[in-house]
CSV table of N, CA and C in Angstrom, one decimal:
chain,number,residue,atom,x,y,z
A,278,MET,N,59.0,172.6,309.8
A,278,MET,CA,58.9,173.6,308.8
A,278,MET,C,59.3,173.2,307.4
A,279,PHE,N,60.3,172.4,307.2
A,279,PHE,CA,60.8,171.9,306.1
A,279,PHE,C,60.3,170.4,306.0
A,280,GLN,N,59.5,170.3,304.7
A,280,GLN,CA,59.0,168.9,304.4
A,280,GLN,C,60.3,168.1,303.8
A,281,LYS,N,60.2,166.8,304.1
A,281,LYS,CA,61.1,165.8,303.3
A,281,LYS,C,60.8,165.9,302.0
A,282,GLU,N,61.7,165.5,301.2
A,282,GLU,CA,61.5,165.6,299.6
A,282,GLU,C,60.7,164.5,299.3
A,283,GLU,N,60.3,163.2,299.9
A,283,GLU,CA,59.4,162.3,299.6
A,283,GLU,C,58.2,162.8,299.8
A,284,GLU,N,57.7,163.5,300.9
A,284,GLU,CA,56.6,164.1,301.2
A,284,GLU,C,56.2,165.1,300.3
A,285,LYS,N,57.1,165.9,299.9
A,285,LYS,CA,56.8,167.1,299.0
A,285,LYS,C,56.3,166.7,297.6
A,286,ASN,N,56.9,165.6,297.2
A,286,ASN,CA,56.7,165.1,295.8
A,286,ASN,C,55.7,164.1,295.6
A,287,ASN,N,54.4,164.4,296.2
A,287,ASN,CA,53.5,163.4,296.1
A,287,ASN,C,52.6,164.0,294.9
A,288,PHE,N,52.7,163.4,293.8
A,288,PHE,CA,51.8,163.6,292.8
A,288,PHE,C,51.3,162.2,292.1
A,289,LYS,N,50.1,162.3,291.4
A,289,LYS,CA,49.7,161.2,290.9
A,289,LYS,C,49.8,161.1,289.2
A,290,MET,N,50.2,160.0,289.0
A,290,MET,CA,50.4,159.8,287.4
A,290,MET,C,49.4,158.9,286.9
A,291,LYS,N,48.9,159.2,285.8
A,291,LYS,CA,47.8,158.3,285.1
A,291,LYS,C,48.3,158.2,283.6
A,292,LYS,N,48.4,157.1,283.1
A,292,LYS,CA,48.8,157.0,281.7
A,292,LYS,C,47.5,157.0,280.8
A,293,LEU,N,47.7,157.9,279.8
A,293,LEU,CA,46.5,158.2,278.8
A,293,LEU,C,46.8,157.5,277.7
A,294,LYS,N,47.8,157.4,277.1
A,294,LYS,CA,48.0,156.8,275.7
A,294,LYS,C,49.5,156.0,275.7
A,295,GLU,N,49.7,154.9,275.0
A,295,GLU,CA,50.8,154.2,274.7
A,295,GLU,C,51.0,153.9,273.2
A,296,THR,N,51.9,154.4,272.5
A,296,THR,CA,52.2,154.0,271.0
A,296,THR,C,53.5,153.4,270.7
A,297,HIS,N,53.5,152.5,270.1
A,297,HIS,CA,54.8,151.7,269.9
A,297,HIS,C,55.1,152.0,268.4
A,298,PHE,N,56.5,152.4,268.2
A,298,PHE,CA,56.9,152.7,266.9
A,298,PHE,C,58.1,151.7,266.7
A,299,PRO,N,57.9,150.6,266.0
A,299,PRO,CA,59.0,149.7,265.8
A,299,PRO,C,60.1,150.1,265.0
A,300,LEU,N,59.9,150.9,264.0
A,300,LEU,CA,60.9,151.3,263.1
A,300,LEU,C,61.9,152.3,263.8
A,301,LEU,N,61.3,153.1,264.8
A,301,LEU,CA,62.3,154.0,265.6
A,301,LEU,C,62.7,153.2,267.1
A,302,ASN,N,62.4,152.0,267.2
A,302,ASN,CA,62.8,151.4,268.4
A,302,ASN,C,62.1,152.0,269.6
A,303,ARG,N,61.2,152.7,269.7
A,303,ARG,CA,60.5,153.4,270.8
A,303,ARG,C,59.1,153.5,271.1
A,304,THR,N,58.8,153.7,272.4
A,304,THR,CA,57.4,153.8,272.5
A,304,THR,C,57.3,155.0,273.1
A,305,GLU,N,56.0,155.8,272.6
A,305,GLU,CA,55.7,156.9,273.0
A,305,GLU,C,54.6,156.9,274.0
A,306,VAL,N,54.8,157.5,275.2
A,306,VAL,CA,53.7,157.3,276.3
A,306,VAL,C,53.3,158.7,276.7
A,307,ILE,N,52.1,158.9,276.8
A,307,ILE,CA,51.4,160.4,277.4
A,307,ILE,C,50.8,159.9,278.8
A,308,PHE,N,51.3,160.7,279.6
A,308,PHE,CA,50.9,160.7,281.0
A,308,PHE,C,50.2,162.1,281.5
A,309,GLU,N,49.3,162.0,282.5
A,309,GLU,CA,48.6,163.2,283.1
A,309,GLU,C,49.1,163.1,284.6
A,310,ILE,N,49.8,164.2,284.9
A,310,ILE,CA,50.4,164.2,286.3
A,310,ILE,C,49.3,165.1,287.3
A,311,ASP,N,48.8,164.8,288.3
A,311,ASP,CA,47.8,165.8,289.0
A,311,ASP,C,48.9,166.1,290.3
A,312,HIS,N,49.0,167.3,290.5
A,312,HIS,CA,49.9,167.9,291.5
A,312,HIS,C,49.4,169.1,292.3
A,313,PRO,N,48.3,168.6,293.0
A,313,PRO,CA,47.5,169.8,293.7
A,313,PRO,C,48.3,170.6,294.7
A,314,ALA,N,48.0,171.9,294.6
A,314,ALA,CA,48.8,172.7,295.8
A,314,ALA,C,50.3,172.6,295.6
A,315,GLN,N,50.8,172.3,294.3
A,315,GLN,CA,52.2,172.1,294.3
A,315,GLN,C,52.6,172.7,292.9
A,316,PRO,N,53.9,173.0,292.8
A,316,PRO,CA,54.4,173.5,291.3
A,316,PRO,C,54.6,172.2,290.5
A,317,THR,N,54.9,172.6,289.3
A,317,THR,CA,55.1,171.3,288.3
A,317,THR,C,56.3,170.6,288.7
A,318,PRO,N,56.1,169.4,288.8
A,318,PRO,CA,57.3,168.4,289.3
A,318,PRO,C,58.5,168.7,288.2
A,319,LYS,N,59.7,168.5,289.0
A,319,LYS,CA,61.0,168.5,288.1
A,319,LYS,C,61.0,167.4,287.2
A,320,LYS,N,61.8,167.8,286.2
A,320,LYS,CA,62.1,166.6,285.1
A,320,LYS,C,62.8,165.4,285.8
A,321,GLU,N,63.6,165.6,286.7
A,321,GLU,CA,64.1,164.4,287.2
A,321,GLU,C,63.3,163.4,287.9
A,322,LEU,N,62.4,164.2,288.6
A,322,LEU,CA,61.3,163.3,289.4
A,322,LEU,C,60.1,162.7,288.5
A,323,ILE,N,59.9,163.3,287.3
A,323,ILE,CA,59.0,162.8,286.3
A,323,ILE,C,59.8,161.5,285.8
A,324,LYS,N,61.0,161.7,285.3
A,324,LYS,CA,61.7,160.6,284.8
A,324,LYS,C,61.7,159.4,285.6
A,325,LYS,N,61.9,159.5,287.0
A,325,LYS,CA,62.1,158.5,287.9
A,325,LYS,C,60.8,157.9,288.2
A,326,GLN,N,59.7,158.7,288.1
A,326,GLN,CA,58.2,158.2,288.4
A,326,GLN,C,57.9,157.2,287.0
A,327,ILE,N,58.2,157.8,285.9
A,327,ILE,CA,57.8,157.1,284.6
A,327,ILE,C,58.9,155.7,284.4
A,328,ALA,N,60.0,155.8,284.8
A,328,ALA,CA,61.0,154.6,284.8
A,328,ALA,C,60.3,153.7,285.8
A,329,ALA,N,60.0,153.9,287.1
A,329,ALA,CA,59.3,153.0,288.0
A,329,ALA,C,58.0,152.5,287.4
A,330,GLU,N,57.2,153.3,286.8
A,330,GLU,CA,55.9,152.8,286.2
A,330,GLU,C,56.0,152.0,285.1
A,331,LEU,N,56.9,152.1,284.2
A,331,LEU,CA,57.3,151.4,283.0
A,331,LEU,C,58.3,150.2,283.2
A,332,LYS,N,59.1,150.2,284.5
A,332,LYS,CA,59.8,149.1,284.8
A,332,LYS,C,61.1,149.3,283.9
A,333,THR,N,61.7,150.3,283.5
A,333,THR,CA,62.6,150.5,282.6
A,333,THR,C,63.8,151.6,283.3
A,334,SER,N,64.9,151.5,282.7
A,334,SER,CA,65.8,152.5,283.1
A,334,SER,C,65.5,154.0,282.6
A,335,GLU,N,66.1,154.9,283.6
A,335,GLU,CA,65.8,156.4,283.4
A,335,GLU,C,66.6,156.8,282.3
A,336,ASP,N,67.7,156.3,281.9
A,336,ASP,CA,68.7,156.4,280.8
A,336,ASP,C,68.0,156.4,279.4
A,337,LEU,N,67.0,155.5,279.3
A,337,LEU,CA,66.3,155.2,278.2
A,337,LEU,C,65.1,156.2,277.9
A,338,ILE,N,64.9,157.1,278.7
A,338,ILE,CA,63.5,157.9,278.7
A,338,ILE,C,64.0,159.4,278.1
A,339,ASN,N,63.2,159.7,277.1
A,339,ASN,CA,63.5,161.3,276.7
A,339,ASN,C,62.3,162.0,276.9
A,340,LEU,N,62.1,162.9,277.9
A,340,LEU,CA,61.0,163.7,278.2
A,340,LEU,C,60.9,164.8,276.8
A,341,TYR,N,59.8,164.3,275.9
A,341,TYR,CA,59.6,165.2,274.8
A,341,TYR,C,59.0,166.5,275.1
A,342,LYS,N,58.1,166.5,275.8
A,342,LYS,CA,57.3,167.7,276.3
A,342,LYS,C,56.7,167.6,277.6
A,343,ILE,N,56.7,168.7,278.3
A,343,ILE,CA,55.8,168.8,279.5
A,343,ILE,C,55.2,170.0,279.5
A,344,ILE,N,53.7,169.8,279.6
A,344,ILE,CA,52.7,171.1,279.2
A,344,ILE,C,51.9,171.2,280.4
A,345,THR,N,52.0,172.5,280.9
A,345,THR,CA,51.0,172.8,282.2
A,345,THR,C,50.5,174.0,281.7
A,346,SER,N,49.0,174.1,281.8
A,346,SER,CA,48.2,175.5,281.7
A,346,SER,C,48.5,176.1,283.0
A,347,PHE,N,48.6,177.5,282.7
A,347,PHE,CA,48.9,178.6,283.7
A,347,PHE,C,47.5,178.3,285.0
A,348,GLY,N,47.9,178.1,286.1
A,348,GLY,CA,47.0,178.3,287.0
A,348,GLY,C,46.4,176.6,287.1
A,349,SER,N,46.8,175.7,286.5
A,349,SER,CA,46.4,174.3,286.7
A,349,SER,C,47.3,173.4,287.5
A,350,SER,N,46.6,172.5,287.9
A,350,SER,CA,47.4,171.5,288.8
A,350,SER,C,47.7,170.3,288.1
A,351,LYS,N,47.2,170.2,286.6
A,351,LYS,CA,47.5,169.1,286.0
A,351,LYS,C,48.4,169.3,284.9
A,352,THR,N,49.3,168.4,284.7
A,352,THR,CA,50.5,168.6,283.8
A,352,THR,C,50.3,167.4,282.7
A,353,LYS,N,50.7,167.7,281.5
A,353,LYS,CA,50.6,166.5,280.6
A,353,LYS,C,52.1,166.3,280.1
A,354,VAL,N,52.5,165.0,280.1
A,354,VAL,CA,53.8,164.9,279.8
A,354,VAL,C,53.9,163.9,278.8
A,355,ILE,N,54.6,164.2,277.6
A,355,ILE,CA,54.8,163.1,276.6
A,355,ILE,C,56.3,162.6,276.7
A,356,ALA,N,56.5,161.3,276.8
A,356,ALA,CA,57.7,160.8,277.1
A,356,ALA,C,58.0,159.7,275.9
A,357,GLU,N,59.3,159.6,275.6
A,357,GLU,CA,59.8,158.6,274.6
A,357,GLU,C,60.6,157.6,275.3
A,358,VAL,N,60.2,156.3,275.2
A,358,VAL,CA,60.9,155.2,276.0
A,358,VAL,C,61.6,154.5,274.8
A,359,TYR,N,63.1,154.4,274.7
A,359,TYR,CA,63.6,153.6,273.7
A,359,TYR,C,64.0,152.4,274.4
A,360,ILE,N,64.4,151.5,273.5
A,360,ILE,CA,64.8,150.1,273.6
A,360,ILE,C,66.3,150.0,274.1
A,361,THR,N,67.2,150.6,273.3
A,361,THR,CA,68.7,150.9,273.7
A,361,THR,C,69.1,152.2,273.8
A,362,LYS,N,70.2,152.5,274.3
A,362,LYS,CA,70.7,153.8,274.5
A,362,LYS,C,71.2,154.4,273.3
A,363,GLU,N,71.6,153.5,272.4
A,363,GLU,CA,72.1,153.9,271.0
A,363,GLU,C,71.0,154.5,270.3
A,364,ASP,N,69.8,154.0,270.5
A,364,ASP,CA,68.6,154.3,269.6
A,364,ASP,C,68.2,156.1,270.2
A,365,LEU,N,68.3,156.0,271.3
A,365,LEU,CA,68.1,157.2,272.1
A,365,LEU,C,69.0,158.5,271.6
A,366,GLN,N,70.4,157.9,271.7
A,366,GLN,CA,71.4,159.0,271.1
A,366,GLN,C,71.2,159.2,269.7
A,367,ARG,N,70.9,158.2,268.8
A,367,ARG,CA,70.9,158.5,267.4
A,367,ARG,C,69.5,159.6,267.2
A,368,SER,N,68.5,159.5,267.9
A,368,SER,CA,67.4,160.5,267.8
A,368,SER,C,67.7,161.7,268.2
A,369,ILE,N,68.6,161.8,269.5
A,369,ILE,CA,68.7,163.1,270.1
A,369,ILE,C,69.7,163.9,269.1
A,370,LYS,N,70.7,163.2,268.5
A,370,LYS,CA,71.7,163.7,267.5
A,370,LYS,C,71.0,164.2,266.3
A,371,LYS,N,69.9,163.8,265.8
A,371,LYS,CA,69.2,164.2,264.7
A,371,LYS,C,68.5,165.4,265.1
A,372,ASN,N,67.8,165.4,266.3
A,372,ASN,CA,67.2,166.7,266.7
A,372,ASN,C,68.1,167.9,267.0
A,373,LYS,N,69.2,167.6,267.4
A,373,LYS,CA,70.1,168.8,267.8
A,373,LYS,C,70.6,169.4,266.3
A,374,LYS,N,70.9,168.5,265.5
A,374,LYS,CA,71.5,169.1,264.2
A,374,LYS,C,70.4,169.8,263.5
A,375,THR,N,69.4,169.3,263.6
A,375,THR,CA,68.2,170.3,262.9
A,375,THR,C,67.9,171.7,263.7
A,376,LYS,N,68.1,171.4,265.0
A,376,LYS,CA,67.9,172.8,265.7
A,376,LYS,C,69.1,173.7,265.3
A,377,GLU,N,70.3,173.2,265.2
A,377,GLU,CA,71.6,174.0,265.1
A,377,GLU,C,71.5,174.6,263.6
A,378,LYS,N,70.8,174.1,262.7
A,378,LYS,CA,70.8,174.5,261.4
A,378,LYS,C,69.7,175.7,261.2
A,379,LYS,N,68.7,175.6,261.9
A,379,LYS,CA,67.7,176.5,262.1
A,379,LYS,C,68.4,177.8,262.8
A,380,GLU,N,69.1,177.6,263.8
A,380,GLU,CA,69.7,178.7,264.3
A,380,GLU,C,70.7,179.6,263.5
A,381,GLU,N,71.4,178.6,262.7
A,381,GLU,CA,72.3,179.3,261.8
A,381,GLU,C,71.6,180.1,260.6
A,382,LYS,N,70.5,179.5,260.3
A,382,LYS,CA,69.9,180.4,259.2
A,382,LYS,C,69.3,181.8,259.7
A,383,LYS,N,68.8,181.8,261.0
A,383,LYS,CA,68.4,183.1,261.7
A,383,LYS,C,69.6,184.1,261.8
A,384,ALA,N,70.8,183.5,262.1
A,384,ALA,CA,71.9,184.6,262.1
A,384,ALA,C,72.3,185.1,260.9
């Protein structure tokens, strides 16, 4: 009745585009995930799959966007792969600060 987690998470990933940003020390990678008759895969599984595909650590990956159209079995993932953990933290801090400022203006 219950499927094992490995069997349940069978999805195919295809790399669509890879762009390197040397000033930001990151690479932006766009993947298309095909998951027929299954819900959108969880972020942890997507990160693990991308890390295996690009032969890097999961800690250096930031999932920028996960886009799925209603009723579709295809998902588009935009991931940012950083060279060092410091570069990742620097980028995330900037994004959080701008988000917090926007929320303060609304209040």
